[in-house]
XYZ file of C-alpha atoms in Angstrom:
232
model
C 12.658 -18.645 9.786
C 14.955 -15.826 8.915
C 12.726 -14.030 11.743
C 12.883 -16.739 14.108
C 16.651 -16.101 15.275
C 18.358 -15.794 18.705
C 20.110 -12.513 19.715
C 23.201 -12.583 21.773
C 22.381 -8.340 22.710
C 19.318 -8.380 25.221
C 17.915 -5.120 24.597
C 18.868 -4.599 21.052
C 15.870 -2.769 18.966
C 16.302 -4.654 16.018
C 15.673 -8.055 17.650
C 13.072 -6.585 19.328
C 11.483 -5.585 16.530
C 12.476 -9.243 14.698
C 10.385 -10.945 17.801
C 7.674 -8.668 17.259
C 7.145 -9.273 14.047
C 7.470 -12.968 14.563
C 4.819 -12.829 17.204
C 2.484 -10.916 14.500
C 2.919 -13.237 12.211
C 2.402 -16.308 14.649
C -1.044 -14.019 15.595
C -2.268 -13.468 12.451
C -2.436 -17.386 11.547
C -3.842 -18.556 14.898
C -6.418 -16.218 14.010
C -6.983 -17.875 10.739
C -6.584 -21.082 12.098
C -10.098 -20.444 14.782
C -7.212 -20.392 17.646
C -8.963 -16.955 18.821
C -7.269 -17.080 22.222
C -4.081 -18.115 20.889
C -4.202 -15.145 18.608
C -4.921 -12.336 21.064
C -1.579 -13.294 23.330
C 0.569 -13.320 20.405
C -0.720 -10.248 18.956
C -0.936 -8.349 22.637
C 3.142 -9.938 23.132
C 3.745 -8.522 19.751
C 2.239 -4.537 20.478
C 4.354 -5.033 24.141
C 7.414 -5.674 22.315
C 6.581 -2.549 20.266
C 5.957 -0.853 22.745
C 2.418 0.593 21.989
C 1.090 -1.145 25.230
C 2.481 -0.745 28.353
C 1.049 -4.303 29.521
C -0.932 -6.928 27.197
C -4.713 -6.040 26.469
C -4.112 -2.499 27.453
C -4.622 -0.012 24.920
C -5.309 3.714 26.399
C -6.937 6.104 24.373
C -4.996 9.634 24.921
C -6.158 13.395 23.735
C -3.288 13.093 21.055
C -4.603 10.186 19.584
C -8.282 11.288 19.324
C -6.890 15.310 17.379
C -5.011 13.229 14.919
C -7.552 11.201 14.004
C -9.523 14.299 14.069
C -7.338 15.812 11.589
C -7.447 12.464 9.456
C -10.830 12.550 9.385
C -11.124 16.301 8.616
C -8.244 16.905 6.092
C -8.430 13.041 4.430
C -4.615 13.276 5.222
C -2.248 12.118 8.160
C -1.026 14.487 10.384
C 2.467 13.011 9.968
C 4.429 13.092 6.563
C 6.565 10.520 8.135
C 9.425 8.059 6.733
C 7.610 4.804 6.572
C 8.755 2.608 9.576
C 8.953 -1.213 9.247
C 8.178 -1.130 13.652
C 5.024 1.002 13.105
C 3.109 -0.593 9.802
C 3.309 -4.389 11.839
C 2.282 -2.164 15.222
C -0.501 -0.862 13.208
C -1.804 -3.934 11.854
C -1.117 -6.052 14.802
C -3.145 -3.593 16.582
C -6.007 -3.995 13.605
C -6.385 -7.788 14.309
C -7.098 -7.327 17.970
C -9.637 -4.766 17.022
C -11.288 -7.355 14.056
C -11.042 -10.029 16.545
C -13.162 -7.817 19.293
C -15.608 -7.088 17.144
C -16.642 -10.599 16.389
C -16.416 -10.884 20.184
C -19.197 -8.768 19.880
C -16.734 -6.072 22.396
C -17.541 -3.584 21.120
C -15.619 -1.091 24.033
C -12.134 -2.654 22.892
C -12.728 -3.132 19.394
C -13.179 0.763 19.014
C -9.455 1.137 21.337
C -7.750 -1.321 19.289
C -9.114 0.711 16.238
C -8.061 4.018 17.069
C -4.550 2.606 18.185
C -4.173 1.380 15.067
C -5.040 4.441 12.910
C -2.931 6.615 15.003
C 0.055 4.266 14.679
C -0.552 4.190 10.730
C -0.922 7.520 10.416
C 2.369 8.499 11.984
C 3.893 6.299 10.074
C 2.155 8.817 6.839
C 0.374 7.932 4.279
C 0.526 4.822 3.041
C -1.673 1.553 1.880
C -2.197 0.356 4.891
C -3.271 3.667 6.487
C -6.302 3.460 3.165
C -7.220 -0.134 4.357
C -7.393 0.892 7.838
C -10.149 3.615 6.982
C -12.058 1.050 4.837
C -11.911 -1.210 7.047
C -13.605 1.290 9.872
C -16.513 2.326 7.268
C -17.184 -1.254 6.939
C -19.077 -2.158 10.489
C -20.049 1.691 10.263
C -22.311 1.461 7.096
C -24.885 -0.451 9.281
C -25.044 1.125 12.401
C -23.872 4.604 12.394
C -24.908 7.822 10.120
C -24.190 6.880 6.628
C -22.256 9.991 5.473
C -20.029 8.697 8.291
C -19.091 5.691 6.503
C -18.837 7.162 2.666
C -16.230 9.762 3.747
C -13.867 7.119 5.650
C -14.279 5.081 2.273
C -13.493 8.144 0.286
C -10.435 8.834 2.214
C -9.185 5.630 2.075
C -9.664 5.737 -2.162
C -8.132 9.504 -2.341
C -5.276 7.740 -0.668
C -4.856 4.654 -2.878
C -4.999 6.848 -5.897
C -1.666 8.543 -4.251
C -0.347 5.758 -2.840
C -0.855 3.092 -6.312
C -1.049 -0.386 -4.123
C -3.463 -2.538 -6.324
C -3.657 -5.045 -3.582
C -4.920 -2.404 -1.540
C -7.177 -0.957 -3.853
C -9.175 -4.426 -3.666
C -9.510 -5.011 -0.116
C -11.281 -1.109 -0.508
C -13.529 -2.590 -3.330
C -14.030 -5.068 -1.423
C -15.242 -3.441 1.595
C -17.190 -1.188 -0.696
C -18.800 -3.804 -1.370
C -20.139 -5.092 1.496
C -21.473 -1.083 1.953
C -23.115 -1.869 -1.404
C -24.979 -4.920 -0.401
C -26.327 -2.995 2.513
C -27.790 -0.476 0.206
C -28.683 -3.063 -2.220
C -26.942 -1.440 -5.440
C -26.724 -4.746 -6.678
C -25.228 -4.827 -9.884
C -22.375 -2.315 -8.581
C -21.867 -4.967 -5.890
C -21.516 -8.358 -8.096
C -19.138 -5.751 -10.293
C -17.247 -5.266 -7.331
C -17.634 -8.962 -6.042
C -16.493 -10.633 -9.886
C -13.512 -8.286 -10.034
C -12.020 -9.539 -6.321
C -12.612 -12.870 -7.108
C -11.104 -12.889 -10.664
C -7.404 -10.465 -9.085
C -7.492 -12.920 -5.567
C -7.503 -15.869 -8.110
C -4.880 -14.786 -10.112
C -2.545 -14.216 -6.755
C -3.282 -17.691 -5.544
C -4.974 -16.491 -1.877
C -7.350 -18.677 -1.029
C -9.133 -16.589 1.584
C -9.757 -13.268 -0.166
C -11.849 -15.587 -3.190
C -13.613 -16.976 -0.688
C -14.700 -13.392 1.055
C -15.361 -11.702 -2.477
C -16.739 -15.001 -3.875
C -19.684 -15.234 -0.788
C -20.617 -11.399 -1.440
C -21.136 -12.534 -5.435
C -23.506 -15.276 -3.684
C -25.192 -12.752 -1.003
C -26.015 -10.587 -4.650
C -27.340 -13.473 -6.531
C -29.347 -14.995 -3.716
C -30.592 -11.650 -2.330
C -31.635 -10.722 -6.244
C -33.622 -14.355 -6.126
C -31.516 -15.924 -8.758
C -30.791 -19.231 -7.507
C -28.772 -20.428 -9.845
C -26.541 -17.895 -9.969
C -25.979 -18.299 -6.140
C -25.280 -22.036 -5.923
């Protein structure tokens, strides 16, 4: 609501930003409402309004973009020692959900544009806990696909970094994408570890849909290990 206010200056930046951020938000829950469609015209209103696209569902990939996440991936540290800006971090993970959302879509083309935007706008905005998630959440749909060693070092990255940066809530959305990379190389007992310790901090916080992502690895654990039981 506080968001959700008229402006009386067209053009000002900070109701610009304000809009942006409302459309994020709007985004974001379409998306975890099913309203797929919905979602990806708020969140491509929202990254026009912050001016990362210069039209909606166009995200160009430039040579800047590609040597910083070079040096990301290279140093395990932004390029930018930046002030943290409010504009970028919602850019960045507006530009995140588009890329989740294209991967279920199965494009993969997009997903990978939507990715990149998103890690460059994170890491100019230096390092931070979002920056960390955004690398775990890349080595996630890596693990299966891609070289391995490919995957481990965009995990370790994104752990070096939440050791610096100290955001616990971070720190479990790593774990828990750690697990999923431990479930594909079925270390079981360091996944249900993983698993029982996201369910147990999500519960505490109240947030229904992070229990019910660490509570279905604990099941894929118990039912992959044949315990039955266990699982249901």
């Amino acid at each position: 609501l506080e968001l959700d206010q008229p402006s009386d200056h067209k053009g000002d930046p900070v109701a610009i930003a304000r809009r942006a951020r409302l459309l994020q938000i709007e985004g974001e829950a379409a998306f975890h409402w099913g309203m797929v469609e919905d979602a990806v015209k708020l969140l491509e209103q929202a990254l026009v309004l912050y001016g990362v696209s210069p039209r909606q569902g166009a995200f160009p990939v430039s040579g800047g973009m590609l040597w910083r996440h070079f040096w990301l991936f290279s140093t395990g540290r932004p390029k930018s020692a930046a002030t943290a800006s409010p504009v970028l971090e919602g850019a960045s993970r507006a530009a995140l959900m588009l890329a989740e959302i294209a991967y279920f879509q199965n494009d993969q083309k997009r997903s990978a544009e939507c990715c990149i935007t998103a890690l460059d706008l994170a890491s100019k905005n230096g390092e931070s806990a979002v920056l960390a998630s955004l690398c775990a959440a890349i080595a996630c749909p890596m693990s299966g696909k891609r070289p391995r060693w490919l995957a481990d070092r965009y995990r370790n990255i994104a752990r070096a970094m939440i050791g610096r940066v100290g955001d616990h809530a971070e720190k479990t959305y790593i774990e828990h994408v750690g697990c999923l990379v431990d479930l594909d190389k079925a270390r079981w007992q360091d996944a249900m570890n993983r698993a029982a310790g996201n369910v147990d901090y999500w519960r505490s916080h109240g947030h229904g849909r992070r229990v019910e992502e660490a509570a279905t690895h604990a099941f894929f654990v118990a039912f992959f290990q044949g315990d039955l039981k266990r699982a249901s």
